[in-house]
XYZ file of C-alpha atoms in Angstrom:
662
model
C 4.376 -19.282 -0.397
C 6.668 -20.435 2.439
C 6.104 -18.656 5.957
C 8.650 -15.744 6.521
C 11.724 -17.120 8.167
C 14.501 -14.206 8.659
C 15.890 -13.403 11.784
C 18.751 -10.689 11.666
C 21.146 -10.543 14.485
C 19.674 -8.924 17.620
C 21.912 -7.373 19.933
C 21.769 -4.751 22.742
C 22.707 -1.236 21.773
C 25.356 -1.119 24.327
C 27.015 -4.421 22.592
C 26.578 -2.815 19.119
C 28.457 0.313 20.265
C 31.276 -1.890 21.547
C 31.499 -4.112 18.435
C 30.634 -7.215 20.481
C 28.250 -10.072 20.165
C 25.911 -10.765 23.241
C 24.183 -14.044 24.168
C 20.812 -14.477 22.918
C 19.580 -14.857 26.211
C 20.870 -11.992 28.416
C 21.900 -13.183 32.001
C 20.693 -9.878 33.462
C 18.472 -7.090 31.964
C 19.848 -3.719 31.638
C 18.310 -0.910 33.470
C 16.404 2.152 31.664
C 19.221 4.430 32.267
C 22.091 2.117 30.991
C 19.803 1.445 27.995
C 19.304 5.091 26.990
C 22.823 5.772 27.408
C 23.935 2.755 25.106
C 21.211 3.536 22.697
C 22.665 7.227 22.292
C 26.351 5.863 21.958
C 25.055 3.327 19.196
C 23.045 6.237 17.336
C 26.305 8.192 17.497
C 28.145 5.294 16.013
C 25.864 4.847 13.355
C 25.665 8.444 11.868
C 25.141 9.005 8.348
C 29.121 10.030 7.913
C 29.837 6.629 9.781
C 27.361 4.467 7.867
C 28.436 5.881 4.487
C 32.178 4.665 5.406
C 30.779 1.232 5.846
C 28.858 1.054 2.167
C 30.721 -0.582 -0.539
C 29.216 -0.525 -4.000
C 30.093 -1.780 -7.505
C 33.162 -0.552 -9.271
C 32.329 2.857 -11.335
C 29.313 3.667 -9.150
C 29.087 5.945 -6.232
C 27.095 6.308 -2.934
C 26.031 9.626 -1.810
C 23.480 10.659 0.678
C 20.168 12.214 -0.649
C 18.443 12.704 2.761
C 18.743 11.610 6.337
C 17.159 12.296 9.870
C 15.614 14.395 10.980
C 14.515 15.061 7.564
C 13.378 11.558 6.996
C 13.037 8.732 9.691
C 12.035 5.186 9.437
C 11.505 5.158 5.852
C 10.089 2.009 4.171
C 8.790 3.308 0.733
C 9.025 6.403 -1.482
C 7.732 7.583 -4.846
C 8.368 10.501 -7.131
C 5.511 13.137 -7.786
C 5.850 14.353 -11.528
C 6.751 17.774 -10.112
C 10.297 16.363 -9.075
C 9.395 15.891 -5.463
C 9.893 12.659 -3.506
C 7.249 11.288 -1.290
C 8.343 9.164 1.515
C 6.500 6.760 4.042
C 7.791 6.471 7.325
C 7.108 3.759 9.956
C 8.478 4.631 13.210
C 5.892 2.238 15.092
C 7.548 -0.856 13.173
C 7.613 -3.648 14.055
C 4.527 -3.099 16.530
C 3.497 -0.297 18.996
C 5.459 -0.230 22.248
C 3.357 -1.960 25.198
C 0.768 0.571 26.284
C 0.961 2.588 22.815
C -2.272 3.829 21.594
C -1.339 6.586 19.033
C 0.467 5.935 15.847
C 3.293 7.811 14.400
C 3.299 6.822 10.549
C 4.137 9.936 8.374
C 4.210 11.130 4.637
C 7.088 13.278 4.210
C 7.633 15.334 0.845
C 11.337 15.922 -0.022
C 12.481 18.770 -2.270
C 15.239 21.283 -3.194
C 17.643 18.970 -4.678
C 21.076 20.115 -5.075
C 23.727 19.333 -8.016
C 25.079 16.388 -5.514
C 21.434 15.115 -5.241
C 20.818 16.248 -1.536
C 17.375 17.145 -0.664
C 17.568 20.261 1.628
C 13.604 20.732 2.360
C 11.342 18.188 4.229
C 7.671 18.881 4.591
C 5.088 16.449 6.627
C 2.338 16.037 4.449
C 0.394 13.704 7.192
C 1.215 12.213 10.107
C -0.532 9.881 12.947
C -1.004 7.216 10.183
C -1.688 3.541 11.241
C 1.319 1.722 9.661
C 1.510 3.407 6.268
C 3.304 1.116 3.641
C 3.155 2.903 0.392
C 2.303 6.108 -1.423
C 1.432 7.010 -4.787
C 1.307 11.089 -5.511
C -1.978 11.744 -7.057
C -3.669 14.866 -8.228
C -3.936 17.107 -5.142
C -2.898 14.747 -2.463
C -1.696 11.037 -2.592
C -3.210 7.377 -2.532
C -1.784 5.849 0.397
C -1.773 1.975 1.492
C -2.098 1.552 5.571
C -3.475 -0.873 8.001
C -6.628 -2.528 6.547
C -7.207 0.180 3.808
C -6.412 2.111 0.802
C -7.051 5.750 1.169
C -6.730 9.150 -0.660
C -5.130 11.842 1.416
C -6.228 15.229 -0.026
C -4.611 18.610 0.348
C -7.622 20.776 -0.287
C -6.033 24.195 0.301
C -2.632 23.889 -1.424
C -0.718 24.398 2.056
C 1.174 20.841 1.325
C -0.698 19.497 4.286
C -3.319 16.555 4.480
C -6.564 18.104 5.114
C -8.963 15.183 4.453
C -8.898 11.423 4.986
C -10.876 9.611 2.134
C -11.135 5.663 2.471
C -11.396 4.197 -0.915
C -11.070 0.564 0.121
C -11.200 -1.554 3.070
C -10.875 -5.274 4.189
C -7.252 -5.936 3.907
C -5.831 -7.941 6.353
C -4.097 -6.242 9.345
C -2.885 -9.601 11.612
C 0.893 -8.700 10.795
C 2.591 -5.297 10.414
C 4.763 -7.004 8.202
C 2.487 -8.517 5.932
C -0.139 -5.857 4.618
C -1.299 -4.285 1.335
C 1.689 -1.930 -0.156
C 3.150 -0.289 -2.841
C 0.437 1.292 -4.985
C 2.085 1.551 -8.418
C 0.433 3.652 -11.324
C 1.178 1.466 -14.453
C 1.591 2.510 -17.971
C -1.898 1.378 -18.652
C -3.267 3.828 -16.347
C -4.378 1.405 -13.391
C -2.966 1.397 -9.967
C -1.697 -2.116 -8.794
C -1.133 -2.937 -5.200
C 0.971 -5.796 -3.817
C -1.316 -7.751 -1.245
C 1.141 -8.487 1.408
C 0.822 -11.901 1.492
C -2.120 -12.306 3.882
C -4.954 -10.606 1.139
C -8.180 -9.727 2.840
C -12.144 -9.491 1.585
C -12.134 -6.075 0.072
C -15.024 -3.754 -0.281
C -15.259 -0.384 -2.141
C -16.069 2.548 0.359
C -15.909 5.413 -1.742
C -19.288 5.733 -4.365
C -16.762 6.675 -7.405
C -16.178 3.047 -7.341
C -18.258 0.030 -8.999
C -20.670 -1.642 -6.425
C -20.161 -5.478 -6.025
C -22.854 -7.780 -4.180
C -20.081 -9.543 -2.286
C -16.774 -8.482 -0.795
C -13.759 -9.413 -2.965
C -11.240 -12.358 -1.882
C -7.693 -11.028 -2.438
C -6.027 -14.364 -1.441
C -3.219 -15.439 -3.702
C -3.916 -12.144 -5.832
C -2.763 -8.693 -5.893
C -5.215 -5.781 -6.169
C -5.865 -3.220 -8.884
C -8.416 -0.200 -9.267
C -9.020 2.748 -11.762
C -7.771 5.845 -9.502
C -10.442 7.927 -11.424
C -13.271 5.555 -10.205
C -15.278 2.768 -11.648
C -13.507 -0.505 -12.095
C -11.468 -2.358 -9.315
C -10.750 -5.991 -9.109
C -7.893 -8.534 -8.620
C -4.907 -9.317 -10.738
C -2.423 -12.169 -10.735
C 0.501 -11.681 -8.237
C 1.198 -12.557 -4.733
C 3.724 -10.031 -3.410
C 4.920 -9.520 0.187
C 6.725 -6.129 0.092
C 7.537 -4.670 -3.439
C 6.197 -4.187 -6.789
C 7.788 -3.147 -10.096
C 6.108 -2.065 -13.439
C 8.027 -1.426 -16.441
C 6.987 0.433 -19.613
C 5.414 -2.700 -21.435
C 3.506 -3.218 -18.198
C 5.414 -6.163 -17.044
C 4.878 -6.818 -13.619
C 7.341 -8.400 -10.692
C 6.712 -8.749 -6.969
C 8.649 -10.477 -4.315
C 8.487 -12.160 -0.870
C 11.024 -13.315 1.647
C 12.577 -16.176 -0.112
C 11.330 -15.077 -3.507
C 13.457 -12.239 -4.931
C 11.695 -11.731 -8.112
C 8.165 -13.220 -8.990
C 6.458 -12.321 -12.351
C 2.982 -12.046 -12.935
C 2.921 -14.091 -16.167
C -0.880 -14.764 -16.989
C -3.806 -12.546 -16.895
C -6.239 -13.400 -13.847
C -8.951 -13.985 -16.652
C -7.337 -16.870 -17.945
C -6.894 -18.673 -14.741
C -10.468 -17.915 -13.886
C -11.658 -19.330 -17.060
C -10.016 -22.648 -16.572
C -10.960 -24.642 -13.596
C -7.582 -26.619 -13.756
C -5.556 -23.451 -13.071
C -5.238 -21.516 -9.811
C -3.975 -18.181 -9.181
C -0.377 -19.847 -8.459
C -0.443 -21.052 -12.037
C -0.185 -17.567 -13.083
C 2.893 -16.404 -11.565
C 6.595 -17.829 -11.654
C 9.990 -17.153 -9.731
C 12.217 -15.235 -12.237
C 15.252 -15.117 -10.054
C 16.507 -18.400 -8.055
C 14.738 -18.394 -4.719
C 14.721 -20.298 -1.309
C 17.690 -22.743 -0.971
C 18.981 -21.901 -4.673
C 19.456 -18.116 -4.068
C 22.654 -16.789 -2.706
C 23.447 -13.739 -1.112
C 27.113 -12.633 0.055
C 26.485 -10.128 3.108
C 29.691 -8.561 4.692
C 27.933 -7.674 7.925
C 27.061 -9.735 10.884
C 23.744 -11.346 9.376
C 22.004 -14.033 11.366
C 18.796 -16.041 10.287
C 16.511 -18.048 12.364
C 17.494 -21.147 10.589
C 21.358 -21.583 9.835
C 19.776 -23.525 6.573
C 19.006 -20.052 5.279
C 22.481 -18.601 5.682
C 23.746 -16.905 2.760
C 20.241 -17.213 0.993
C 17.453 -14.593 0.428
C 15.448 -14.774 3.773
C 13.969 -11.202 3.608
C 13.728 -10.119 -0.114
C 11.760 -6.855 -0.630
C 11.521 -3.854 -3.091
C 12.221 -5.508 -6.112
C 12.740 -2.963 -9.048
C 13.113 -3.734 -12.755
C 11.793 -0.601 -14.324
C 13.533 -1.449 -17.695
C 17.296 -0.554 -16.991
C 18.717 -1.791 -20.241
C 22.269 -3.327 -20.333
C 22.341 -4.190 -23.887
C 19.690 -5.482 -26.664
C 19.368 -8.854 -24.809
C 18.992 -7.841 -21.013
C 18.189 -5.597 -18.234
C 19.319 -4.946 -14.674
C 17.218 -6.226 -11.876
C 17.657 -4.957 -8.049
C 16.348 -6.403 -4.985
C 16.955 -5.630 -1.318
C 18.043 -8.138 1.374
C 17.778 -6.157 4.791
C 18.710 -9.133 6.703
C 22.238 -9.096 5.223
C 22.608 -5.406 4.854
C 22.849 -5.711 1.189
C 20.992 -4.873 -2.397
C 21.823 -7.313 -5.027
C 21.891 -6.728 -8.890
C 20.787 -9.732 -11.197
C 21.065 -9.782 -14.979
C 17.417 -10.398 -16.420
C 17.021 -11.958 -19.979
C 14.443 -13.164 -22.111
C 14.725 -16.883 -23.164
C 12.577 -19.912 -24.041
C 9.162 -17.950 -23.389
C 10.170 -16.774 -19.898
C 12.276 -14.040 -18.187
C 14.973 -15.408 -16.246
C 17.327 -13.352 -13.750
C 20.785 -14.500 -12.446
C 23.024 -13.016 -9.870
C 26.085 -11.078 -11.314
C 29.193 -13.249 -11.496
C 30.923 -11.257 -8.734
C 32.044 -12.047 -5.147
C 30.804 -8.949 -3.776
C 27.074 -7.606 -3.931
C 25.873 -4.474 -5.901
C 25.627 -2.439 -2.679
C 26.469 -3.904 0.684
C 27.435 -2.609 4.385
C 29.477 -4.059 7.115
C 27.228 -2.102 9.601
C 24.274 -4.061 10.222
C 22.083 -1.241 10.785
C 21.886 -0.854 7.069
C 18.425 -1.725 6.211
C 17.671 -1.502 2.679
C 13.767 -2.132 2.307
C 12.762 -0.254 -1.010
C 14.380 0.731 -4.354
C 13.269 3.848 -6.437
C 14.596 4.679 -9.991
C 16.361 7.895 -10.047
C 17.342 10.370 -12.807
C 19.978 9.029 -15.618
C 19.882 5.533 -14.593
C 20.467 6.120 -10.981
C 18.817 4.437 -7.958
C 17.512 5.754 -4.539
C 17.971 3.268 -1.943
C 15.563 3.368 0.941
C 17.403 2.665 4.272
C 15.244 2.267 7.649
C 18.478 2.215 9.550
C 17.472 -0.208 12.542
C 19.269 -2.428 14.900
C 16.506 -5.144 14.311
C 14.609 -5.610 11.270
C 12.797 -8.761 12.230
C 9.177 -8.865 13.390
C 8.539 -10.399 17.034
C 6.001 -12.733 15.608
C 9.018 -14.750 13.933
C 11.514 -14.746 16.699
C 11.915 -17.041 19.751
C 9.806 -16.135 22.859
C 12.615 -14.959 25.160
C 13.330 -12.266 22.244
C 9.916 -11.063 21.769
C 10.304 -7.947 23.983
C 13.658 -7.027 23.811
C 14.335 -3.395 24.576
C 16.602 -2.837 21.682
C 13.878 -3.629 19.044
C 13.162 -0.057 18.451
C 17.039 0.973 18.515
C 17.314 3.305 15.541
C 13.952 4.756 15.609
C 15.089 8.257 15.200
C 17.306 7.532 12.211
C 16.639 6.898 8.477
C 18.313 7.237 5.150
C 18.026 7.678 1.512
C 21.250 6.945 -0.259
C 21.656 7.540 -4.009
C 23.885 5.233 -6.410
C 24.979 6.875 -9.512
C 27.950 6.821 -11.762
C 30.799 8.167 -10.059
C 31.054 12.037 -10.011
C 27.672 12.136 -11.534
C 26.073 15.733 -11.396
C 22.301 15.521 -10.508
C 19.828 17.233 -12.955
C 16.317 17.161 -11.041
C 13.625 15.820 -13.547
C 9.880 17.283 -13.301
C 6.923 17.007 -15.634
C 4.813 20.170 -14.992
C 2.797 20.790 -18.282
C 1.542 19.114 -21.546
C 4.376 20.121 -23.472
C 7.014 18.647 -20.938
C 5.196 15.324 -20.662
C 5.109 15.056 -24.670
C 8.850 15.757 -24.602
C 9.460 13.464 -21.593
C 7.825 10.307 -22.712
C 10.313 9.838 -25.569
C 13.367 11.089 -23.338
C 16.158 8.851 -23.197
C 16.053 9.213 -19.265
C 13.806 6.283 -17.552
C 12.631 8.647 -14.951
C 11.466 11.363 -17.211
C 9.235 8.632 -19.302
C 7.807 7.275 -15.868
C 6.761 10.575 -14.670
C 5.422 11.736 -18.046
C 2.887 8.667 -18.259
C 1.971 9.794 -14.467
C 1.337 13.369 -15.262
C -0.859 12.620 -18.310
C -2.970 9.889 -16.385
C -3.506 12.161 -13.413
C -4.644 15.144 -15.665
C -6.646 13.447 -18.372
C -8.771 10.149 -18.716
C -11.576 8.895 -20.869
C -14.059 10.971 -19.390
C -11.916 13.929 -19.467
C -9.592 13.535 -22.376
C -6.545 15.431 -23.318
C -6.696 18.402 -25.832
C -6.529 17.606 -29.550
C -2.957 18.515 -29.878
C -1.853 16.229 -27.184
C -3.467 13.289 -29.083
C -2.280 14.312 -32.240
C 1.433 14.952 -30.781
C 1.207 11.539 -29.388
C 0.029 9.929 -32.268
C 2.706 11.410 -34.346
C 5.268 9.737 -32.005
C 3.645 6.470 -32.475
C 4.230 6.543 -36.210
C 7.950 7.483 -35.898
C 10.342 4.598 -36.603
C 13.026 6.315 -34.299
C 11.127 6.362 -31.324
C 12.242 3.440 -28.490
C 9.899 0.859 -28.297
C 9.359 1.475 -24.402
C 8.322 4.870 -25.272
C 5.775 3.627 -28.162
C 4.560 1.243 -25.652
C 3.734 3.884 -22.910
C 1.952 6.379 -25.622
C -0.186 3.425 -27.191
C -1.251 2.579 -23.569
C -2.292 6.281 -23.064
C -4.033 6.459 -26.161
C -5.865 3.321 -25.943
C -6.964 4.136 -22.239
C -8.261 7.471 -23.456
C -10.348 5.655 -26.400
C -8.033 7.786 -29.009
C -6.213 4.928 -30.568
C -7.068 4.475 -34.181
C -7.307 1.037 -36.138
C -4.402 2.637 -38.348
C -2.311 3.056 -35.321
C -3.091 -0.111 -33.830
C -2.303 -1.961 -37.297
C 1.102 -0.328 -37.156
C 1.866 -1.552 -33.722
C 0.990 -5.179 -34.652
C 3.791 -4.555 -37.272
C 6.381 -2.578 -35.463
C 9.999 -3.475 -35.593
C 10.094 -4.118 -31.893
C 8.979 -7.436 -30.733
C 7.843 -6.131 -27.164
C 5.730 -3.450 -28.911
C 3.890 -6.124 -31.159
C 3.368 -8.300 -27.965
C 2.042 -5.406 -25.743
C -0.384 -4.746 -28.857
C -1.722 -8.301 -29.231
C -2.368 -8.552 -25.536
C -4.042 -5.069 -25.388
C -7.478 -4.884 -23.829
C -10.189 -2.109 -24.791
C -9.344 1.008 -22.290
C -6.618 -0.970 -20.847
C -9.301 -2.839 -18.585
C -7.484 -6.001 -17.106
C -10.772 -7.757 -17.643
C -11.709 -6.027 -20.857
C -12.398 -7.390 -24.420
C -9.165 -7.929 -26.763
C -8.782 -4.875 -28.767
C -7.464 -7.355 -31.542
C -9.728 -9.290 -33.837
C -9.461 -12.902 -34.384
C -7.556 -12.608 -37.621
C -4.947 -10.641 -35.932
C -4.382 -12.766 -33.190
C -4.328 -15.891 -35.503
C -1.611 -13.854 -37.676
C 0.444 -12.977 -34.706
C 0.678 -16.563 -34.061
C 2.790 -16.807 -37.196
C 5.367 -14.066 -35.872
C 9.095 -14.743 -36.065
C 9.255 -13.915 -32.172
C 7.974 -16.199 -29.352
C 7.235 -13.152 -27.252
C 4.637 -12.309 -29.744
C 3.227 -15.731 -30.275
C 2.845 -16.510 -26.807
C 0.953 -12.787 -26.152
C -1.142 -13.705 -28.938
C -1.921 -17.085 -27.421
C -2.707 -15.512 -24.148
C -5.523 -13.305 -25.910
C -6.769 -15.890 -27.570
C -7.481 -18.104 -24.350
C -8.816 -15.144 -22.660
C -11.307 -14.229 -25.430
C -12.280 -16.979 -27.663
C -15.655 -18.802 -27.386
C -16.796 -21.976 -29.178
C -18.652 -20.085 -32.011
C -15.225 -19.120 -33.292
C -14.153 -22.475 -33.422
C -12.644 -23.499 -37.279
C -10.621 -26.491 -38.413
C -7.980 -23.797 -39.406
C -7.668 -22.383 -35.658
C -7.566 -26.108 -34.572
C -4.760 -27.005 -36.877
C -2.595 -23.835 -36.199
C -2.754 -24.563 -32.506
C -1.907 -28.021 -32.732
C 1.194 -27.046 -34.868
C 1.989 -24.382 -32.469
C 2.290 -27.128 -29.902
C 5.149 -28.630 -32.148
C 6.740 -25.624 -32.949
C 7.109 -24.473 -29.175
C 7.084 -27.534 -27.425
C 10.112 -26.253 -25.198
C 8.345 -23.135 -24.300
C 6.374 -23.749 -20.905
C 3.969 -20.920 -21.049
C 2.829 -21.813 -24.454
C 2.053 -25.189 -23.582
C 0.223 -23.889 -20.339
C -1.922 -21.717 -22.437
C -2.620 -24.493 -25.104
C -4.381 -26.491 -22.376
C -6.060 -23.766 -21.253
C -8.687 -23.264 -23.825
C -12.391 -23.737 -22.918
C -13.958 -27.258 -23.089
C -15.162 -27.387 -26.710
C -11.938 -26.212 -27.999
C -9.929 -29.023 -25.982
C -12.172 -31.719 -27.364
C -11.382 -30.778 -31.013
C -7.766 -30.031 -30.303
C -7.331 -33.528 -28.645
C -8.978 -34.912 -31.789
C -6.837 -33.366 -34.127
C -3.614 -34.184 -32.076
C -3.841 -37.743 -31.138
C -0.973 -39.403 -33.323
C -2.638 -41.967 -35.888
C -0.659 -43.458 -39.250
C -2.133 -40.245 -41.049
C -0.970 -37.858 -38.526
C 2.589 -38.902 -37.578
C 4.088 -35.587 -37.329
C 1.680 -34.777 -34.233
C 3.398 -37.361 -32.138
C 6.056 -35.143 -31.057
C 3.483 -33.046 -29.112
C 4.405 -33.141 -25.622
C 2.743 -35.337 -23.354
C 1.819 -32.434 -20.951
C -0.611 -30.954 -23.769
C -1.999 -34.535 -24.426
C -2.586 -34.738 -20.768
C -4.209 -31.408 -20.379
C -6.438 -31.780 -23.154
C -7.524 -35.190 -22.083
C -8.201 -34.236 -18.238
C -10.365 -31.245 -19.529
C -12.342 -33.494 -22.208
C -12.857 -36.088 -19.393
C -14.170 -33.792 -16.685
C -16.730 -32.114 -19.245
C -17.625 -35.098 -21.523
C -16.445 -38.426 -20.220
C -17.954 -40.188 -23.103
C -16.402 -37.976 -25.670
C -12.896 -38.631 -24.123
C -13.498 -42.319 -24.314
C -14.754 -42.427 -27.780
C -11.458 -40.696 -28.963
C -9.408 -42.641 -27.011
C -10.865 -45.739 -28.660
C -10.777 -44.465 -31.853
C -7.115 -43.592 -31.437
C -6.377 -47.144 -30.308
C -8.321 -48.585 -32.979
C -6.098 -46.709 -35.625
C -2.615 -46.489 -33.985
C -2.307 -49.926 -32.479
C -2.171 -51.661 -35.979
C 0.702 -49.429 -36.815
C 2.679 -50.035 -33.710
């Protein structure tokens, strides 16, 4: 990943208030009194009402205020509780504590009492004094929180809505930069919590005895983090996200970093760990255009440290793609660019074995402001396809580590420290109906709802209340099983239900077989990738014949999923001529699918030897001559590294047979 390279325009409060531009090196430092006066004037000019006037949104949509100071201050992330309350992370100490400051002011606020316009009327402080909290996940009688160096569970023991105990679950996350720390704990549809590593990683240990012991700290470099919130398993997964993480109903994950607005975690980490020729970076890919190929159209005065980055993503964060459908073939993806005071919308589509996203063909961005104190840093799905935009509302968004020396201690670094906004974007004149899941019956109804947020809350409610050790009542299992057999149920709902049942050990062989033959291709793909108990390093649920059958599926997304499961689970004892022949033919069939080709070369050594032998073009096997060169080379490298003599013999045999035929 590239080093962060964003710098927003940094101006003194008095200049902002007057609407003028100042030199980056002021000739004279202002006095404390003049700064205080200018700061107050600037705050007045950036009131919620004034800021709303400067927001421009795509036609057919409307922006309204959901919350503002003093109910929220310096928000950086938020998450819904199944009961319909919004938990908000505040970071007033950003970008770093003021000179001489020893205390910390991080908070978790809980917003509730939403009216038909979507405005929250009650704000309660759940926890304060937190050391740079970066993400929150409401969980049972408290919340899982990422903060400086740790993942902790903050528990409300007496039910008064305030934190009573702080339990450190994991520690060892790097803290060398406040901007680059673990963040965004997300409970996925598979029942595990995924955490963005913040780009700096760390060496992680489990502090709480409920989690499995490991002989050595777990190195997180170049990978994201995962754990079972009920205890037991924890480990790494593919991914390398800076600030933001989004997971849809099929367990597809995207992260992001400054210059990379959407990074998909394509391959499971055990595929990488099994193949010495792969690195964690081989498991991820840019879905959207990144770096110099990216494009943003700010309407504010957006500056960057390098003019080469102007008009591009330089502070991408808060990527969100939970599954908002546009049509049968595409979805929406949103990502924040706080340097440019905007949120971009991209069209996300599947093609050639990959997800691709493209910026909308529109000169204007989906949401943008001419007010350069508008700092969208995160996005939260809202009811009925809406979006909540988390706005830090700051004059300066850049961390001093990345700015010129003369600007590192500018007094306006903390201008806006008392401000904070949450905006809601919905269709015009939308009346907001609050969504909540409070019991089993509500969860069963919500998981097949047309509303995306309802389905998300249903999964979270059921995972919080039940586990494999404490399974739900039989009537809940039966109801979910009946839905799984209903052809009218949408594929995303079926995926959530199947993952729930598998996590609880309640998915029957008959139900699993029906998933493999479901009419929805992404359901079939989810099924063939399913692991026992959904554990990310678990054994494949599908038996070898099932996976081989899936390789003949009409849809590439299913064939690719089946191939990944084979690579992750197969061993030499299962090697047959029929399997080798099918894999060689797959290289021909899907020669234009890059992840198919990468997976084909990631099989264990014994497979590589047989695959190479079966694929070398000879007069008797002329059809195999269309196998991509990258596949030949991949197999040859693996065979040569493990058994150089075998590689030499295969090449000699090929030359002897192929050369006379030209």
